[in-house]
PDB file of C-alpha atoms in Angstrom:
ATOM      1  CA  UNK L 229       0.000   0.000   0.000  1.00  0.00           C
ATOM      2  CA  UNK L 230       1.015   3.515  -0.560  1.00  0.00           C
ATOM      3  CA  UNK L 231       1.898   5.336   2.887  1.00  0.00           C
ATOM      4  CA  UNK L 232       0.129   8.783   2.992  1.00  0.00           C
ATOM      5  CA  UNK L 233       0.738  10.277   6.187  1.00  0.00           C
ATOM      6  CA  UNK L 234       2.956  10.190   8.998  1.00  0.00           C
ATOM      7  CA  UNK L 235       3.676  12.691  12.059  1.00  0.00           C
ATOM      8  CA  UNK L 236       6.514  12.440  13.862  1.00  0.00           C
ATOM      9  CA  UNK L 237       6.932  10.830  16.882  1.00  0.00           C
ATOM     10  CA  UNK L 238       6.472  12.500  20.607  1.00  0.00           C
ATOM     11  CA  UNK L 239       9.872  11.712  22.000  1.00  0.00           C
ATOM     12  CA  UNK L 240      10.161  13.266  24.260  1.00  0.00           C
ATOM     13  CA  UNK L 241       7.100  12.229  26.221  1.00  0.00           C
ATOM     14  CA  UNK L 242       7.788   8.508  25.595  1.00  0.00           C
ATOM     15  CA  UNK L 243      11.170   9.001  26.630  1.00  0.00           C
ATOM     16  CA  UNK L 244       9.621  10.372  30.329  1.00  0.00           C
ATOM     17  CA  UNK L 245       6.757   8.028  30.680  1.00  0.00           C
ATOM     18  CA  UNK L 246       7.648   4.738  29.029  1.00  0.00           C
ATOM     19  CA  UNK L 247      11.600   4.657  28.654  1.00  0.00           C
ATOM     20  CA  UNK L 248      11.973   2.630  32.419  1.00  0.00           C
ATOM     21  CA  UNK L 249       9.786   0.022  31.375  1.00  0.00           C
ATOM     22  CA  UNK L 250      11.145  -1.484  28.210  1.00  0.00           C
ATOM     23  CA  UNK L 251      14.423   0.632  28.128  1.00  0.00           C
ATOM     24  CA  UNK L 252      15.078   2.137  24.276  1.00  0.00           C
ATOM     25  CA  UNK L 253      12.771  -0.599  22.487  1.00  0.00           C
ATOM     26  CA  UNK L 254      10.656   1.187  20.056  1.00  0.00           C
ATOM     27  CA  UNK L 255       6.940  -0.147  19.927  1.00  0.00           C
ATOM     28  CA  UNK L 256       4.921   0.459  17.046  1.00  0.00           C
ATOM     29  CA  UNK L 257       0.884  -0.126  17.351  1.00  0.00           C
ATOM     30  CA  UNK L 258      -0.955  -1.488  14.211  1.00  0.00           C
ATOM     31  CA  UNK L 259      -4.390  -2.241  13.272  1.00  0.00           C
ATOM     32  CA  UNK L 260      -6.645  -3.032  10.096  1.00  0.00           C
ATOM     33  CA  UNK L 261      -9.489  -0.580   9.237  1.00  0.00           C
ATOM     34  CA  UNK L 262     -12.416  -0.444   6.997  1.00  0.00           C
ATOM     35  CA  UNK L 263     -14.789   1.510   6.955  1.00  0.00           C
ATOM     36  CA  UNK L 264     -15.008   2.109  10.730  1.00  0.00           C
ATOM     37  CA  UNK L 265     -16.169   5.636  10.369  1.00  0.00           C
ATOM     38  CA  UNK L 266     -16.971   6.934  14.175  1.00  0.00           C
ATOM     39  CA  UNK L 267     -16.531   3.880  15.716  1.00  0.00           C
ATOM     40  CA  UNK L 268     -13.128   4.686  15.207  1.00  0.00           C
ATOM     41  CA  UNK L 269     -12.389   7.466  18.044  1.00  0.00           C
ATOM     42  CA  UNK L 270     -12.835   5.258  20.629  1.00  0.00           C
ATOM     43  CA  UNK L 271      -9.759   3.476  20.498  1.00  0.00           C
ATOM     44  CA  UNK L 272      -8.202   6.491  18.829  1.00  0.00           C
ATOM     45  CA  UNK L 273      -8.921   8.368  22.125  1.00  0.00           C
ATOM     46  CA  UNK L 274      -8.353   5.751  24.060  1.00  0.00           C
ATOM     47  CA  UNK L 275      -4.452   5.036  22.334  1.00  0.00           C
ATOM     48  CA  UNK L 276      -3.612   8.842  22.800  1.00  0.00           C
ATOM     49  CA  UNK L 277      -4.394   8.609  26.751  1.00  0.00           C
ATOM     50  CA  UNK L 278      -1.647   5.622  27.313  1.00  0.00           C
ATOM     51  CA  UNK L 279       0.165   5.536  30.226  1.00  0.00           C
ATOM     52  CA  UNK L 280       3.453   4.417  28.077  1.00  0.00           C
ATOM     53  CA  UNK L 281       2.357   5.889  24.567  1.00  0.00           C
ATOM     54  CA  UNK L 282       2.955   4.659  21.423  1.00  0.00           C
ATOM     55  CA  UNK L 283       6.011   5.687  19.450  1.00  0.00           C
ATOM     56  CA  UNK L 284       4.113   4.923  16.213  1.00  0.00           C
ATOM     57  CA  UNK L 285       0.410   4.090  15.525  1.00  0.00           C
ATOM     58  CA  UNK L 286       0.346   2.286  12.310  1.00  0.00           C
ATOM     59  CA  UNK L 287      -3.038   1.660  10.754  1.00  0.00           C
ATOM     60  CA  UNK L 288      -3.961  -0.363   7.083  1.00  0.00           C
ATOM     61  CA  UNK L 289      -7.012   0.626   5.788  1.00  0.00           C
ATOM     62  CA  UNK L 290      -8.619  -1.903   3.192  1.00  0.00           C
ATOM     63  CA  UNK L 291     -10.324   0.523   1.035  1.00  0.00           C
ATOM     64  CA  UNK L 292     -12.797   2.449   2.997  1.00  0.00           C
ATOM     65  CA  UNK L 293     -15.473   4.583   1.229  1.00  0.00           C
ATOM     66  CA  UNK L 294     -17.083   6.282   4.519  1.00  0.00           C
ATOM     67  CA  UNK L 295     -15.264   8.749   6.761  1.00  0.00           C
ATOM     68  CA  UNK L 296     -12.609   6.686   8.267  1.00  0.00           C
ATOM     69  CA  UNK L 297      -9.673   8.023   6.713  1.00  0.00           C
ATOM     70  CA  UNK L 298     -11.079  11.690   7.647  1.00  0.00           C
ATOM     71  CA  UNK L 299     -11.689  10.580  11.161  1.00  0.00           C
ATOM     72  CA  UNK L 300      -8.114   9.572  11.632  1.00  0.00           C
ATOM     73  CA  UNK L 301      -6.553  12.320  10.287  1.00  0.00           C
ATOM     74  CA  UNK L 302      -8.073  14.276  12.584  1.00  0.00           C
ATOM     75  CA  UNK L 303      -5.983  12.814  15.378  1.00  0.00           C
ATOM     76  CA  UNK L 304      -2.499  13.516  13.869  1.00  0.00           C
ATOM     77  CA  UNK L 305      -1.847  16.119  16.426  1.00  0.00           C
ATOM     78  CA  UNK L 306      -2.762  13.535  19.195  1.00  0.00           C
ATOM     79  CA  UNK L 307      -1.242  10.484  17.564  1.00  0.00           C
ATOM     80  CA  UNK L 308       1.908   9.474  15.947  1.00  0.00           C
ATOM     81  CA  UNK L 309       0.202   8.437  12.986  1.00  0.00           C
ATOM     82  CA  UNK L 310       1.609   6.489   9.814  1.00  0.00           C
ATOM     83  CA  UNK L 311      -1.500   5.512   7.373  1.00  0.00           C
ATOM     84  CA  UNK L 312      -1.307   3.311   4.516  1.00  0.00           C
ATOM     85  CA  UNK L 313      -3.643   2.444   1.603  1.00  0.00           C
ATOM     86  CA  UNK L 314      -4.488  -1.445   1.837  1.00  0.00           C
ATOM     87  CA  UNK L 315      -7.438  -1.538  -0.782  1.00  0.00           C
ATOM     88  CA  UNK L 316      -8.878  -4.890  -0.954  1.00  0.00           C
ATOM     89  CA  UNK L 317      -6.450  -6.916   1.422  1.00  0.00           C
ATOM     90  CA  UNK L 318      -7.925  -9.339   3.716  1.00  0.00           C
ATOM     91  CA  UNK L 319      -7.148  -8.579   7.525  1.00  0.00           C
ATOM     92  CA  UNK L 320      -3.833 -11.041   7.538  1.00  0.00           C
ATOM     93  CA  UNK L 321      -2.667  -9.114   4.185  1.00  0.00           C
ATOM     94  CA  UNK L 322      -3.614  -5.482   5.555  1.00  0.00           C
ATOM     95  CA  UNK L 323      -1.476  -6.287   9.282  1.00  0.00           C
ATOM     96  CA  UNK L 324       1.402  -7.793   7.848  1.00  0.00           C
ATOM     97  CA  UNK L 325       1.619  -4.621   5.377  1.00  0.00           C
ATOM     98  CA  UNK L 326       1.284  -2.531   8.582  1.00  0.00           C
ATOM     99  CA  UNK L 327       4.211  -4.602  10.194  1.00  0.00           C
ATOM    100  CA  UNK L 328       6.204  -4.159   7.131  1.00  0.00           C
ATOM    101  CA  UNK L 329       6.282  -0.397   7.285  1.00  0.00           C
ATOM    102  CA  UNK L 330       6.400  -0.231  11.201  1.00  0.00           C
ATOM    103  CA  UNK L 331       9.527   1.012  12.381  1.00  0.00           C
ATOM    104  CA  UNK L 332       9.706  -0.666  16.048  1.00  0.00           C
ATOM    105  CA  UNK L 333      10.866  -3.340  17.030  1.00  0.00           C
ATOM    106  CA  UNK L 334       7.871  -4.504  19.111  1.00  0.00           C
ATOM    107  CA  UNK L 335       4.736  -4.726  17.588  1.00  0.00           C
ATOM    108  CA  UNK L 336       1.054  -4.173  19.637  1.00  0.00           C
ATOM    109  CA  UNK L 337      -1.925  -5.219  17.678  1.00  0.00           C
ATOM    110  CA  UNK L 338      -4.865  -3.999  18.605  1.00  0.00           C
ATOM    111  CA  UNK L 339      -8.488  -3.594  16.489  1.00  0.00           C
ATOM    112  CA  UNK L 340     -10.726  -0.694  15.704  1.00  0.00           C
ATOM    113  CA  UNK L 341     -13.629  -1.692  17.372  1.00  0.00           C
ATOM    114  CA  UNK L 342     -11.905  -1.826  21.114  1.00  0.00           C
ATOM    115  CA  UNK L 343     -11.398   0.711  24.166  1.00  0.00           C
ATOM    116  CA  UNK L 344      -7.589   0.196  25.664  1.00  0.00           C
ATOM    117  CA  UNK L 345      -7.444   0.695  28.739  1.00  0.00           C
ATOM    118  CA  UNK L 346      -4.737   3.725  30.044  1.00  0.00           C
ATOM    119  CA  UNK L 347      -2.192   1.449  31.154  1.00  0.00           C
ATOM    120  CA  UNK L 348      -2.855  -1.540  28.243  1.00  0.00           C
ATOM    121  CA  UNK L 349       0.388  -0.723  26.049  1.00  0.00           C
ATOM    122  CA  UNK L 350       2.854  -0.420  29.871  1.00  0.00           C
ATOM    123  CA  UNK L 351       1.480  -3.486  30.512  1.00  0.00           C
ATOM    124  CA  UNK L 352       0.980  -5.013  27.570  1.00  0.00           C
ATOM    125  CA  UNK L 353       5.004  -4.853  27.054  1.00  0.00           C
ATOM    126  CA  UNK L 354       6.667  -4.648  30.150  1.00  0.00           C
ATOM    127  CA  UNK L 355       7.963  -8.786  29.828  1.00  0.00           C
ATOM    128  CA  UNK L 356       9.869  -7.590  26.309  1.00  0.00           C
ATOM    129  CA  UNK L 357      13.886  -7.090  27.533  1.00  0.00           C
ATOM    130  CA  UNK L 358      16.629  -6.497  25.126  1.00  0.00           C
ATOM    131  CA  UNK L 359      17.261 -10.627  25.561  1.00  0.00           C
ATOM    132  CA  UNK L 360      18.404 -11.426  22.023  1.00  0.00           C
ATOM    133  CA  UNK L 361      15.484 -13.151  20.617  1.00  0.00           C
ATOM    134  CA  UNK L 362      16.327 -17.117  20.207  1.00  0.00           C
ATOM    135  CA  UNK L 363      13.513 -20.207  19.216  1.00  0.00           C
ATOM    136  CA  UNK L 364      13.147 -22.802  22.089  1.00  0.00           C
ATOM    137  CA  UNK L 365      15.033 -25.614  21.670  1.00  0.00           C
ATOM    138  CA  UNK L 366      13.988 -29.234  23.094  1.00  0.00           C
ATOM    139  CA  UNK L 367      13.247 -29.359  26.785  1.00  0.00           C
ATOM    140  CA  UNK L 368      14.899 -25.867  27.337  1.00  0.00           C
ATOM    141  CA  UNK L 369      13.531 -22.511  28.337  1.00  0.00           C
ATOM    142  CA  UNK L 370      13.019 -19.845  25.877  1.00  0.00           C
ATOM    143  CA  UNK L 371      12.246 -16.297  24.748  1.00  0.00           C
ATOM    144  CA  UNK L 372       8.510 -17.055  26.104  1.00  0.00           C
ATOM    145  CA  UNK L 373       9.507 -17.455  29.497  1.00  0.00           C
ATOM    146  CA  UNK L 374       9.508 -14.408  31.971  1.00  0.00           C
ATOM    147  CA  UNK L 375      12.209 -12.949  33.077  1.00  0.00           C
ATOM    148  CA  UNK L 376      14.120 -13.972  30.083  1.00  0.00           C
ATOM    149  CA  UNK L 377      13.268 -11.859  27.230  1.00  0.00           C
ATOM    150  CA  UNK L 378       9.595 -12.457  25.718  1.00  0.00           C
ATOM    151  CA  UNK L 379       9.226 -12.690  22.493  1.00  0.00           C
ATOM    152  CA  UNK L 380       5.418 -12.490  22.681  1.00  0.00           C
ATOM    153  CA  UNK L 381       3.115 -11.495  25.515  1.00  0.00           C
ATOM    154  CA  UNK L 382      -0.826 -12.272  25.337  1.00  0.00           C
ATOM    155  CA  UNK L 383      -2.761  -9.561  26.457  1.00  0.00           C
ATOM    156  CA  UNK L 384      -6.555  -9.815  27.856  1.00  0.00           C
ATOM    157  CA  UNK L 385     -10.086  -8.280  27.069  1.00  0.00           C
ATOM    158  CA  UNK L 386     -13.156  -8.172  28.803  1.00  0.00           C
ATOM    159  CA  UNK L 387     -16.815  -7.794  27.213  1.00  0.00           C
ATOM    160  CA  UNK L 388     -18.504  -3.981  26.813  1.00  0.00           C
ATOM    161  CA  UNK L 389     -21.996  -4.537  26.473  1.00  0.00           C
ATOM    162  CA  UNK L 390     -24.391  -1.668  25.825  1.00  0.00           C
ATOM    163  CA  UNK L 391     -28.112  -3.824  25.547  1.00  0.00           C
ATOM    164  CA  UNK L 392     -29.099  -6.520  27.944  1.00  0.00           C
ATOM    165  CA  UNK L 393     -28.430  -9.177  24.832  1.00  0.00           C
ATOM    166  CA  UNK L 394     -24.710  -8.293  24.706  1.00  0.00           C
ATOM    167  CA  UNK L 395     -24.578  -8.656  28.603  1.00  0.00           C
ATOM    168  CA  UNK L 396     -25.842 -11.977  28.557  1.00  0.00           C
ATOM    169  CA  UNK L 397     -23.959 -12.818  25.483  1.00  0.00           C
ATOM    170  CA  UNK L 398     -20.914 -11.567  27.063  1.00  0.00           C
ATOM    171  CA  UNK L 399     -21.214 -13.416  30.469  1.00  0.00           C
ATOM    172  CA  UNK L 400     -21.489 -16.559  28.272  1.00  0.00           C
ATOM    173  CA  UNK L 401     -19.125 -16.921  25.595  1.00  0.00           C
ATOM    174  CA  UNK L 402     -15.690 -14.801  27.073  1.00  0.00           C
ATOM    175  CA  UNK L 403     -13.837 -16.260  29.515  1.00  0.00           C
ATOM    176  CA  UNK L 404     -12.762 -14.871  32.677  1.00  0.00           C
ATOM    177  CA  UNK L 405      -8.702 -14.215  33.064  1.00  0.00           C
ATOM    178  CA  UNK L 406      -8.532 -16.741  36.240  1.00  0.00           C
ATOM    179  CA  UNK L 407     -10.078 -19.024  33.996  1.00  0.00           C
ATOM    180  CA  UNK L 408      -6.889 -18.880  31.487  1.00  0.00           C
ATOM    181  CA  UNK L 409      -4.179 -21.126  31.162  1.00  0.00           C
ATOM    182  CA  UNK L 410      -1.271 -19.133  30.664  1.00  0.00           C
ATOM    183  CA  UNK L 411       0.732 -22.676  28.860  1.00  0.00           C
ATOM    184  CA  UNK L 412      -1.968 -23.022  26.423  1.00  0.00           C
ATOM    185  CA  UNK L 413      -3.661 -19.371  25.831  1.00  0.00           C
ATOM    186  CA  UNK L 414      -3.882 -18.434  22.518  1.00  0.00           C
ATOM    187  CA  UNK L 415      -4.560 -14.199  22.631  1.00  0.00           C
ATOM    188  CA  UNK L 416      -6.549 -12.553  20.391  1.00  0.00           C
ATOM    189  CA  UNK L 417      -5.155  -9.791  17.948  1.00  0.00           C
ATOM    190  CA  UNK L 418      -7.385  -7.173  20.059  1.00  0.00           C
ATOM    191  CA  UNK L 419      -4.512  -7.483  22.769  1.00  0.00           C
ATOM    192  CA  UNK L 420      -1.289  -9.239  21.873  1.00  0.00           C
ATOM    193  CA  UNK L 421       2.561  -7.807  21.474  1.00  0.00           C
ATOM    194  CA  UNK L 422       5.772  -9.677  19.664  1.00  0.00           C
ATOM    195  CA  UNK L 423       8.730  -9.127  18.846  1.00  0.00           C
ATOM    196  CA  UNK L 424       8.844  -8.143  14.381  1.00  0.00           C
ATOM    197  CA  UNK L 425      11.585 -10.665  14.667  1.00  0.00           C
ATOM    198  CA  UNK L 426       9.280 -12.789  15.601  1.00  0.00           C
ATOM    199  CA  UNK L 427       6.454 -11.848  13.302  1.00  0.00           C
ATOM    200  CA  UNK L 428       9.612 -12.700  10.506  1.00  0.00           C
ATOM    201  CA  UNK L 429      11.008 -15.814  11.916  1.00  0.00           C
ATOM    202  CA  UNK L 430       7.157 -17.352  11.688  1.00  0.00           C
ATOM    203  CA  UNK L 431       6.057 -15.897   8.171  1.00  0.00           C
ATOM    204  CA  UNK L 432       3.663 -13.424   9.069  1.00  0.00           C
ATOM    205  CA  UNK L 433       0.336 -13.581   9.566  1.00  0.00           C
ATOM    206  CA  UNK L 434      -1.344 -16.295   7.311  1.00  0.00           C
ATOM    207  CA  UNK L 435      -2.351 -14.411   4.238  1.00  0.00           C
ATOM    208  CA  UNK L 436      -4.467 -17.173   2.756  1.00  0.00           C
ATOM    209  CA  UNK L 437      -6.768 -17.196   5.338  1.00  0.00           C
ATOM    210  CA  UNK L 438      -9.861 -14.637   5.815  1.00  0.00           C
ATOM    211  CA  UNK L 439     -11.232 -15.561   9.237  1.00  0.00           C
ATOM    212  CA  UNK L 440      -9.082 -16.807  12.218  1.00  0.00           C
ATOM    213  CA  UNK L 441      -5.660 -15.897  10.887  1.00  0.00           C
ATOM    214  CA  UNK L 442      -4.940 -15.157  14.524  1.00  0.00           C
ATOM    215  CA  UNK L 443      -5.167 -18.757  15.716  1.00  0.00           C
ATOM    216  CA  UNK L 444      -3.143 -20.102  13.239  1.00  0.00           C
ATOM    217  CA  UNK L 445      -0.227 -17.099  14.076  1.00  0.00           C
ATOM    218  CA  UNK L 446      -0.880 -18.125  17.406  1.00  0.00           C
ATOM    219  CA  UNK L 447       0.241 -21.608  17.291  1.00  0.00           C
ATOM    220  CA  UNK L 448       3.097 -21.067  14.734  1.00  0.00           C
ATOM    221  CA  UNK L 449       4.509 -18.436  17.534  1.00  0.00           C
ATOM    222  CA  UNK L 450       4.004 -20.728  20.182  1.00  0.00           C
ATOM    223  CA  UNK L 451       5.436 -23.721  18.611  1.00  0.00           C
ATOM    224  CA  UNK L 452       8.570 -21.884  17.631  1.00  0.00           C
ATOM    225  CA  UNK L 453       8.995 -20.004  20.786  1.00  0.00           C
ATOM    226  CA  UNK L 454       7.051 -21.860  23.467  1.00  0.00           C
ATOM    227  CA  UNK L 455       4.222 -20.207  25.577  1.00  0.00           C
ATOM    228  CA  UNK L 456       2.828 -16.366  25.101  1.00  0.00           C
ATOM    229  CA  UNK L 457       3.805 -14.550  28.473  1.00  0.00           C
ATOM    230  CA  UNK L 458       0.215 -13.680  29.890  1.00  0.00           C
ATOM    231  CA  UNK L 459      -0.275 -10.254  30.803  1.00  0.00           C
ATOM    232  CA  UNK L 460      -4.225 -10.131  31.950  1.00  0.00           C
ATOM    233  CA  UNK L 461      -3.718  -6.745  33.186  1.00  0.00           C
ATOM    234  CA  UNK L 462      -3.372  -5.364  29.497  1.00  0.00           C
ATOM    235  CA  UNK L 463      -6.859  -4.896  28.935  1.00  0.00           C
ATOM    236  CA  UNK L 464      -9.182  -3.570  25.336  1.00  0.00           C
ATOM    237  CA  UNK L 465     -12.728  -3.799  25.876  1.00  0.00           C
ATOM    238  CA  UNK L 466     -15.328  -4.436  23.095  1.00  0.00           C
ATOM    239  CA  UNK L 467     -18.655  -4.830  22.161  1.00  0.00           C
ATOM    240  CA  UNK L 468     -19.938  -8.096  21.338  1.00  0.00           C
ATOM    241  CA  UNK L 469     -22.213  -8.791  18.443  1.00  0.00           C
ATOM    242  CA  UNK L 470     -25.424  -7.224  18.935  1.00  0.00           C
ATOM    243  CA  UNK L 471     -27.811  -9.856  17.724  1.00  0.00           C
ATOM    244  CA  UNK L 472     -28.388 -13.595  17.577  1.00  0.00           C
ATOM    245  CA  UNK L 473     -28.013 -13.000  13.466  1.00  0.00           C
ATOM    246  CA  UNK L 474     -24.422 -11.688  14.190  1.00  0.00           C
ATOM    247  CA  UNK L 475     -23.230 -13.744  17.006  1.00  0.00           C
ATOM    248  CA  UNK L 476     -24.118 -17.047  14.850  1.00  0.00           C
ATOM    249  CA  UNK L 477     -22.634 -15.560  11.180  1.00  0.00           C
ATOM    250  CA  UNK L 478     -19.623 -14.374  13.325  1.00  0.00           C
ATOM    251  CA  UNK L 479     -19.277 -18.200  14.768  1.00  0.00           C
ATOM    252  CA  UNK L 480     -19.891 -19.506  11.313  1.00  0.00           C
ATOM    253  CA  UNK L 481     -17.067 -17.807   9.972  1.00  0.00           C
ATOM    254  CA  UNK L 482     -14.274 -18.151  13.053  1.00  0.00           C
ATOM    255  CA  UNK L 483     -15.337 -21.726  14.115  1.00  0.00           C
TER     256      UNK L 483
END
């Protein structure tokens, strides 16, 4: 895609708030629009109110012909904001495009349709060190382990209903974080960091698939660098779908 639009970083502020936690590591958010129009500012507003900001916010969009690409350029004084033109990629083609261009060396994924919490990005990559990133071998500990240098941490996310349907549809389907196994956890690309190295070493997100693509990433990171570190603190919030209809097409397609 053709990149349109960047602003430059706010170093200094990064360099005050976030440098402690993950020392000089750049981290670079990303996420796949289209068409997201208004729904949009949410995590927009909620991205430029992180405790630890984002050096870059890196977003694809896949050919939207509503507002969208208005509404985020009206957060370029707010954001550090690098757009490119995706038109007609599929969400694994229109993320690994936004990797490609995406200058840090950790990557956060979130989606449009999510609020991050203020403190989602600190926590979301306070296990990365500056461990050099290495697969696991037989038997032995490796990047996945904390303390040691993550090379991909599995953040959390938690149901924000707005009828009485998407309550009860919420209490039923998401699980709660004491519920998760941290050994076998496979996060969602709402909430989930790696290392680009990483991203590289396992080919990318699976381009060939259109529903998901973050399952199968999942399990090629995991099997080439052992568990995600859980962070359940790193929390996005989102609405689930708002009808029967939805919930069952939306289970149709991932399932």
């Amino acid at each position: 895609g053709m990149i349109y639009g960047k602003v430059a970083s706010r170093k200094s502020q990064v360099q005050s708030r976030g440098e402690g936690i993950i020392g000089v590591m750049k981290v670079s958010v990303i996420m796949t629009v289209l068409n997201e129009g208004e729904s949009l500012r949410a995590v927009l507003d909620s991205l430029a109110a992180q405790t630890r900001p984002p050096d870059e916010v890196v977003i694809a969009d896949g050919g939207s012909r509503d507002n969208t690409l208005a509404v985020i350029r009206e957060y370029a004084g707010r954001l550090p904001l690098k757009i490119i033109e995706t038109p007609g990629a599929n969400i694994s083609q229109g993320r690994n495009a936004a990797i490609r261009v995406a200058s840090g060396e950790i990557i956060a994924c979130t989606d449009a349709g999510v609020r991050c919490e203020p403190g989602w990005l600190e926590k979301l990559t306070a296990p990365f060190t500056a461990t050099p990133l290495a697969p696991v071998a037989d038997g032995g500990e490796g990047p996945g382990v904390r303390g040691r240098g993550a090379a991909a941490v599995a953040g959390f996310f938690r149901s924000d209903p707005q009828t009485p349907f998407e309550i009860a549809l919420g209490a039923t389907v998401l699980p709660e974080a004491r519920d998760v196994n941290p050994q076998t956890y496979l996060p969602s690309s709402r909430s989930v960091a790696f290392r680009k190295s990483a991203w590289e070493a396992v080919g990318g997100y699976p381009e060939w698939l259109d529903f998901s693509e973050d399952v199968v990433f999942d399990l090629k990171m995991r099997e080439k660098f052992g568990p995600f570190v859980f962070a359940p603190e790193a929390v996005v919030h989102f609405r689930p779908r708002e009808s029967l209809r939805a919930f069952a097409k939306q289970y149709y397609q991932y399932a």
